[in-house]
Amino acid sequence: MNPKTRITRWLAVILLSVGALFMLFPLVWMVSTAFKPQVDAFDGHLIPTHITLANFSAIFSSGSGASVLRWLVNSLFVGVTVAVLVMIIDSMAAFALARLKFFGRRVIFYIVVASLVVPFIALLIPLYLEFAGANMLDTYWVLILPYTANAFGVFLLYQFFLSIPKELEEAAVMDGVNKFQLWWRIAVPLSIPASATLGLLTFMNVYNDFFWPLVSTTSQDMRTMTVGVQLMAVGQYNTNYSLLMALTLCSVIPMLLAFLFAQKQLTQGIATTGINL
Amino acid sequence: MALRVQTAPEKVVQRGKSRRSGSMVRIIVDQFTSFLFVVPFLIAFCLFVGYPIVFGFIVSLNHWNPLAGPLGFAGWSQYATLFNMNTLAAQQFWLGLKNTVTFVIISVPVLLVLPTVLAYLIYRSPFKTLFRSIYFLPTVLSVTAVTSLWTWLLQTQGGAVNNFLHAHIPWLVEQPWAWLSIDMATVWRTLGFNLIIVYAGFTQLPQSTLEAAALDGAGAVRTFLSIALPQVRHVLAFIIVTSTISSFNLFAQSLLMTGGGPGSSTEPLTMVIYNQSFNAMHMGSAAAMAYLMAIILAAISFVQYHLTRERAS
Amino acid sequence: MNNLQKSAALAVALTLSASLVAPSFAAASAKRTASAGIVINFWSSGPTQGMTAVISQFNKMYQGKYNVVFRTFPYNNETEIVNSALAAHKGPDMLEESLTPSAPYAFEHLEMPIQPILQMGGINPNTEFPASMWHGTKVQGVHYVVPVAGLPTLFFWNKALFKKAGLNPNMPPHTQAQFVHDAQVLTNAKQGQWGYVQEPAWPNPFVYPSLLAQFGGKEANPATRKVLFDTQAGVNALTFEYNTIYKWKISPVNASANENYNLFMSGKNAMVMDGAYQYPPFLQRFGKNLGVSLLPVIGNKEANFLGQNYVWVFRNPSMTTAKERGIGLFLKFYYGHSMEIARAGILPTWEPTLKSAALKKLPAMYQESLALNSGVLNPLIPNWGTTSSTYLYQDIDLALLHKMTPVAALKDAAQKMQQEMATLLG
């Protein structure tokens, strides 16, 4: 490596470190505030003058009738279920749209893409009435089903499947496999990184969604983590920032683990999707 | 997604075509079995996206109150109202659109340039995994968490940012700071996602090309501009379109950080639609606004898609 | 990617979901076995201190007969939650909210007249509710709402800062001149020390209507829907707010929402005008150093905006006379236990409790009960004070940011809001 390159490399490290401080600054404050009593939330000290675990014990004591653990389980259950369903449903659809020929294929594809621009706010009431009519409000169904129609995922995997060399496919056809086997044995294994990326993005999306779970569930037991957090810390007139930061910290941990666990997969997965075709 | 929305190559595998003897029935059966793959998605799509879209459109053609239901057919009048600037609805709609577009203009370039540069720096530096993780970290937070956090950091008198700067910058209160604050919180949260995508693009760069450039004595900036960037042009096109769509849907940041202020200068279109729908209870008019917004967004995306595609190829 | 990896990935995913499904659904089904009796669904975004305890006592006492199911929501999102639910006929039986959001439902004939229900519970509204919270709440001549909590605007001060500045810590200002004088003594702008913090945003919807009423003005006339805040009284009120920042310089420029609270809590702000909801956190922070009194008279007479929580009953398909009776009994039970509510820091709206000796022993509650006498409500126009008066506060915001004069701001707001009035229900 020549000296010029080395200088460039370390210059990059310095720039990135400065940026990293900016990225971490709010998070560090979040952690610090989570350990402060409510009255100290605005004292301006990065290191808490009175360290307390009161916020955390308030979260995990079940006195308020709300169980944070229950919300966490709800969020994980809903997020994982949706992610698995979306990976399967979208993979099949994208495969067919990209690699098979049938009547109406183009039309379906364009409608799917076009649906991405309609703002959710316009769909809220119709969707709500639909689930109310089916008597599914305040159940797991209402938290899971609407997310299974993930047009973005079809779009993502469609681009990936286009990139599979057709020789692979032709070889398989020579072996006499049918379409389903072609998808399951050739397309699915090849697309695991891309599908996993879609799964992770879907999970993050569902886990962090606020509006729909807020409106469609009413009982404490059906709350998701994101909704529960707002409900517990944000009052009619006041926000308890210490408690809010502690709650946010707790709610972030599963996402953080998921990311650290999958971050290599995620980068590779995105590299293999059609995004950079 | 390679904004190249291409349909499948013509020479895709088709069962039956190789056997020319196959009858019409065979082709129909073949097409039908192919179609079956799309059925699970189509069911979900029709139920949870298609039906609400059609229903919402019908609502937009009626006077509709969420409590009482339809109150009479309005035809296109609620759309026409949005073009009559003497009405409050039209004034609100176009002001909201102006605010939304302002946000798109100030956020999309940042969401494009910053992640690209950072991704390249990470790609060329040691500690790749560490930096990638740090920059991606805020992405896992929910919008509500991010807005609460930043609202609290950006208080004029006691906020951590002003304490740090020893200043009294009116972040959430005055323009242009209010937009800057919303932009900062948004960029802070979304940057990591775009960064990972561009980074993935850079990893596809053939090592030999970079080495050749180094041998030619190309500087770091030139290598970045003339070798690395062209490699990820489709990724950048993807980011432009997706960032535009998500910036168009700005809602929580304005609602929770500035409350739409100062005045109504950060009140985006989604907030106007939301108020019209749930607070003023004019659902029909709100639906008309939402569909007009969708049409405008579709047009913008379409133009962007074609422009970026031409540039990219 | 080989088959092994693929099946492993799938297996992990399935196990994970299965392990999560089992406990979740088991818990969900356990929940369904609710206790018997007529279920009364009660939704609220209001302060829940005390309410939860009273409800569980009621349910215990009326076990097998009535079961009040209490659900709470974030205040900011209540409209979409309630309106979606009502659109699908899945709404609550009772709702607790501030006053003006009840108006749209009343105009849509979705509320039950409340007086028959009060009668079933044995409540006499004319003598047992504070007059300022019962009168002026009729829609088209019918009472639909009952007050359950009062939140008058109060004056809080930091006694330690008063002492430090050489002021008598037990002598809060009573007039505008005293207020400005004290604030000037307490202010040291260079050290970031303020006598008062004038908010452009929250909680100005408590402060501005208070000052407007003190100068003898009204926000609007609910019967004619005529906007009235652009009168001389309105201009005087806004000019006072403006002067605290730019003339007397007793308040910082560009305060963020809620900054009066944050700075007060950190000892950088000496005086606060805000709703009674601030009392519990302030007391926790300052203990004996917290002063509470009625607002100083900034205008010509005593007046304070009365923040409020009301309950109303929806005309649901499932509504029966038996359920109405249950609601009546519940309300009576709630008022009967309103001393517990007072101890939890919420001002009850029940005259027998307000006049009791026990309440006089709670200093803040006593001040609040005095404030009820000069309390003014928002005009009963759909969502006035919550969302339909947005234009007013947007323009006040601009005036306090020195972008418009108070007169121009109020004129502009009045013109826009008069136009908006025509689009509201009723």
PDB file of N, CA and C in Angstrom, chain A residues 141-185:
ATOM      1  N   TRP A 141     -55.015 -10.959  14.532  1.00  0.00           N
ATOM      2  CA  TRP A 141     -55.264 -10.898  13.084  1.00  0.00           C
ATOM      3  C   TRP A 141     -55.092  -9.487  12.546  1.00  0.00           C
ATOM      4  N   VAL A 142     -55.666  -8.534  13.269  1.00  0.00           N
ATOM      5  CA  VAL A 142     -55.653  -7.160  12.775  1.00  0.00           C
ATOM      6  C   VAL A 142     -54.237  -6.593  12.815  1.00  0.00           C
ATOM      7  N   LEU A 143     -53.411  -7.159  13.671  1.00  0.00           N
ATOM      8  CA  LEU A 143     -52.030  -6.673  13.761  1.00  0.00           C
ATOM      9  C   LEU A 143     -51.140  -7.320  12.710  1.00  0.00           C
ATOM     10  N   ILE A 144     -51.567  -8.472  12.181  1.00  0.00           N
ATOM     11  CA  ILE A 144     -50.715  -9.217  11.252  1.00  0.00           C
ATOM     12  C   ILE A 144     -51.149  -9.037   9.791  1.00  0.00           C
ATOM     13  N   LEU A 145     -52.432  -9.299   9.541  1.00  0.00           N
ATOM     14  CA  LEU A 145     -52.882  -9.412   8.149  1.00  0.00           C
ATOM     15  C   LEU A 145     -52.569  -8.200   7.251  1.00  0.00           C
ATOM     16  N   PRO A 146     -52.854  -6.968   7.691  1.00  0.00           N
ATOM     17  CA  PRO A 146     -52.650  -5.854   6.745  1.00  0.00           C
ATOM     18  C   PRO A 146     -51.220  -5.757   6.216  1.00  0.00           C
ATOM     19  N   TYR A 147     -50.258  -6.191   7.015  1.00  0.00           N
ATOM     20  CA  TYR A 147     -48.860  -6.077   6.574  1.00  0.00           C
ATOM     21  C   TYR A 147     -48.459  -7.161   5.571  1.00  0.00           C
ATOM     22  N   THR A 148     -49.312  -8.180   5.425  1.00  0.00           N
ATOM     23  CA  THR A 148     -48.921  -9.274   4.528  1.00  0.00           C
ATOM     24  C   THR A 148     -48.960  -8.845   3.065  1.00  0.00           C
ATOM     25  N   ALA A 149     -49.675  -7.751   2.780  1.00  0.00           N
ATOM     26  CA  ALA A 149     -49.678  -7.242   1.409  1.00  0.00           C
ATOM     27  C   ALA A 149     -48.522  -6.269   1.263  1.00  0.00           C
ATOM     28  N   ASN A 150     -47.347  -6.796   0.991  1.00  0.00           N
ATOM     29  CA  ASN A 150     -46.148  -5.965   0.967  1.00  0.00           C
ATOM     30  C   ASN A 150     -45.655  -5.805  -0.466  1.00  0.00           C
ATOM     31  N   ALA A 151     -46.140  -4.764  -1.120  1.00  0.00           N
ATOM     32  CA  ALA A 151     -45.808  -4.560  -2.529  1.00  0.00           C
ATOM     33  C   ALA A 151     -44.317  -4.253  -2.709  1.00  0.00           C
ATOM     34  N   PHE A 152     -43.755  -3.561  -1.752  1.00  0.00           N
ATOM     35  CA  PHE A 152     -42.338  -3.218  -1.844  1.00  0.00           C
ATOM     36  C   PHE A 152     -41.477  -4.479  -1.925  1.00  0.00           C
ATOM     37  N   GLY A 153     -41.847  -5.500  -1.149  1.00  0.00           N
ATOM     38  CA  GLY A 153     -41.097  -6.751  -1.144  1.00  0.00           C
ATOM     39  C   GLY A 153     -41.156  -7.456  -2.493  1.00  0.00           C
ATOM     40  N   VAL A 154     -42.335  -7.440  -3.095  1.00  0.00           N
ATOM     41  CA  VAL A 154     -42.467  -8.053  -4.419  1.00  0.00           C
ATOM     42  C   VAL A 154     -41.525  -7.358  -5.393  1.00  0.00           C
ATOM     43  N   PHE A 155     -41.524  -6.046  -5.301  1.00  0.00           N
ATOM     44  CA  PHE A 155     -40.693  -5.229  -6.161  1.00  0.00           C
ATOM     45  C   PHE A 155     -39.207  -5.572  -5.984  1.00  0.00           C
ATOM     46  N   LEU A 156     -38.798  -5.684  -4.722  1.00  0.00           N
ATOM     47  CA  LEU A 156     -37.403  -5.959  -4.380  1.00  0.00           C
ATOM     48  C   LEU A 156     -36.971  -7.322  -4.918  1.00  0.00           C
ATOM     49  N   LEU A 157     -37.775  -8.360  -4.627  1.00  0.00           N
ATOM     50  CA  LEU A 157     -37.400  -9.712  -5.030  1.00  0.00           C
ATOM     51  C   LEU A 157     -37.545  -9.908  -6.535  1.00  0.00           C
ATOM     52  N   TYR A 158     -38.503  -9.192  -7.118  1.00  0.00           N
ATOM     53  CA  TYR A 158     -38.682  -9.246  -8.568  1.00  0.00           C
ATOM     54  C   TYR A 158     -37.373  -8.877  -9.261  1.00  0.00           C
ATOM     55  N   GLN A 159     -36.773  -7.787  -8.792  1.00  0.00           N
ATOM     56  CA  GLN A 159     -35.516  -7.355  -9.386  1.00  0.00           C
ATOM     57  C   GLN A 159     -34.433  -8.412  -9.184  1.00  0.00           C
ATOM     58  N   PHE A 160     -34.453  -9.061  -8.036  1.00  0.00           N
ATOM     59  CA  PHE A 160     -33.460 -10.099  -7.789  1.00  0.00           C
ATOM     60  C   PHE A 160     -33.647 -11.288  -8.732  1.00  0.00           C
ATOM     61  N   PHE A 161     -34.881 -11.729  -8.834  1.00  0.00           N
ATOM     62  CA  PHE A 161     -35.127 -12.926  -9.663  1.00  0.00           C
ATOM     63  C   PHE A 161     -34.799 -12.681 -11.130  1.00  0.00           C
ATOM     64  N   LEU A 162     -34.957 -11.428 -11.572  1.00  0.00           N
ATOM     65  CA  LEU A 162     -34.579 -11.124 -12.951  1.00  0.00           C
ATOM     66  C   LEU A 162     -33.105 -11.409 -13.186  1.00  0.00           C
ATOM     67  N   SER A 163     -32.302 -11.283 -12.117  1.00  0.00           N
ATOM     68  CA  SER A 163     -30.856 -11.385 -12.296  1.00  0.00           C
ATOM     69  C   SER A 163     -30.351 -12.823 -12.284  1.00  0.00           C
ATOM     70  N   ILE A 164     -31.214 -13.778 -11.954  1.00  0.00           N
ATOM     71  CA  ILE A 164     -30.758 -15.170 -11.961  1.00  0.00           C
ATOM     72  C   ILE A 164     -30.465 -15.586 -13.404  1.00  0.00           C
ATOM     73  N   PRO A 165     -29.263 -16.122 -13.668  1.00  0.00           N
ATOM     74  CA  PRO A 165     -28.953 -16.525 -15.043  1.00  0.00           C
ATOM     75  C   PRO A 165     -29.908 -17.614 -15.505  1.00  0.00           C
ATOM     76  N   LYS A 166     -30.351 -17.479 -16.752  1.00  0.00           N
ATOM     77  CA  LYS A 166     -31.383 -18.424 -17.173  1.00  0.00           C
ATOM     78  C   LYS A 166     -30.809 -19.815 -17.427  1.00  0.00           C
ATOM     79  N   GLU A 167     -29.472 -19.908 -17.547  1.00  0.00           N
ATOM     80  CA  GLU A 167     -28.861 -21.224 -17.753  1.00  0.00           C
ATOM     81  C   GLU A 167     -29.164 -22.155 -16.582  1.00  0.00           C
ATOM     82  N   LEU A 168     -29.093 -21.593 -15.383  1.00  0.00           N
ATOM     83  CA  LEU A 168     -29.376 -22.373 -14.175  1.00  0.00           C
ATOM     84  C   LEU A 168     -30.756 -23.005 -14.264  1.00  0.00           C
ATOM     85  N   GLU A 169     -31.660 -22.164 -14.725  1.00  0.00           N
ATOM     86  CA  GLU A 169     -33.042 -22.567 -14.803  1.00  0.00           C
ATOM     87  C   GLU A 169     -33.227 -23.631 -15.869  1.00  0.00           C
ATOM     88  N   GLU A 170     -32.566 -23.386 -17.006  1.00  0.00           N
ATOM     89  CA  GLU A 170     -32.720 -24.330 -18.111  1.00  0.00           C
ATOM     90  C   GLU A 170     -32.168 -25.692 -17.743  1.00  0.00           C
ATOM     91  N   ALA A 171     -31.040 -25.677 -17.004  1.00  0.00           N
ATOM     92  CA  ALA A 171     -30.465 -26.946 -16.567  1.00  0.00           C
ATOM     93  C   ALA A 171     -31.460 -27.708 -15.699  1.00  0.00           C
ATOM     94  N   ALA A 172     -32.118 -26.953 -14.822  1.00  0.00           N
ATOM     95  CA  ALA A 172     -33.086 -27.587 -13.940  1.00  0.00           C
ATOM     96  C   ALA A 172     -34.246 -28.158 -14.731  1.00  0.00           C
ATOM     97  N   VAL A 173     -34.670 -27.391 -15.750  1.00  0.00           N
ATOM     98  CA  VAL A 173     -35.794 -27.847 -16.553  1.00  0.00           C
ATOM     99  C   VAL A 173     -35.431 -29.141 -17.265  1.00  0.00           C
ATOM    100  N   MET A 174     -34.168 -29.228 -17.725  1.00  0.00           N
ATOM    101  CA  MET A 174     -33.700 -30.457 -18.365  1.00  0.00           C
ATOM    102  C   MET A 174     -33.898 -31.644 -17.438  1.00  0.00           C
ATOM    103  N   ASP A 175     -33.651 -31.376 -16.122  1.00  0.00           N
ATOM    104  CA  ASP A 175     -33.803 -32.466 -15.156  1.00  0.00           C
ATOM    105  C   ASP A 175     -35.260 -32.821 -14.926  1.00  0.00           C
ATOM    106  N   GLY A 176     -36.157 -32.060 -15.533  1.00  0.00           N
ATOM    107  CA  GLY A 176     -37.575 -32.398 -15.452  1.00  0.00           C
ATOM    108  C   GLY A 176     -38.256 -31.933 -14.187  1.00  0.00           C
ATOM    109  N   VAL A 177     -37.793 -30.812 -13.586  1.00  0.00           N
ATOM    110  CA  VAL A 177     -38.498 -30.321 -12.394  1.00  0.00           C
ATOM    111  C   VAL A 177     -39.686 -29.479 -12.822  1.00  0.00           C
ATOM    112  N   ASN A 178     -40.683 -29.424 -11.951  1.00  0.00           N
ATOM    113  CA  ASN A 178     -41.841 -28.583 -12.275  1.00  0.00           C
ATOM    114  C   ASN A 178     -41.630 -27.180 -11.734  1.00  0.00           C
ATOM    115  N   LYS A 179     -42.604 -26.320 -11.963  1.00  0.00           N
ATOM    116  CA  LYS A 179     -42.440 -24.907 -11.606  1.00  0.00           C
ATOM    117  C   LYS A 179     -42.246 -24.702 -10.114  1.00  0.00           C
ATOM    118  N   PHE A 180     -43.036 -25.463  -9.355  1.00  0.00           N
ATOM    119  CA  PHE A 180     -42.947 -25.303  -7.917  1.00  0.00           C
ATOM    120  C   PHE A 180     -41.552 -25.680  -7.431  1.00  0.00           C
ATOM    121  N   GLN A 181     -41.039 -26.802  -7.981  1.00  0.00           N
ATOM    122  CA  GLN A 181     -39.692 -27.236  -7.597  1.00  0.00           C
ATOM    123  C   GLN A 181     -38.640 -26.232  -8.043  1.00  0.00           C
ATOM    124  N   LEU A 182     -38.896 -25.653  -9.195  1.00  0.00           N
ATOM    125  CA  LEU A 182     -37.969 -24.646  -9.715  1.00  0.00           C
ATOM    126  C   LEU A 182     -37.848 -23.485  -8.738  1.00  0.00           C
ATOM    127  N   TRP A 183     -39.025 -23.079  -8.210  1.00  0.00           N
ATOM    128  CA  TRP A 183     -39.032 -21.979  -7.241  1.00  0.00           C
ATOM    129  C   TRP A 183     -38.352 -22.423  -5.948  1.00  0.00           C
ATOM    130  N   TRP A 184     -38.784 -23.571  -5.432  1.00  0.00           N
ATOM    131  CA  TRP A 184     -38.371 -24.000  -4.106  1.00  0.00           C
ATOM    132  C   TRP A 184     -36.914 -24.455  -4.069  1.00  0.00           C
ATOM    133  N   ARG A 185     -36.493 -25.140  -5.139  1.00  0.00           N
ATOM    134  CA  ARG A 185     -35.146 -25.715  -5.117  1.00  0.00           C
ATOM    135  C   ARG A 185     -34.090 -24.799  -5.719  1.00  0.00           C
TER     136      ARG A 185
END
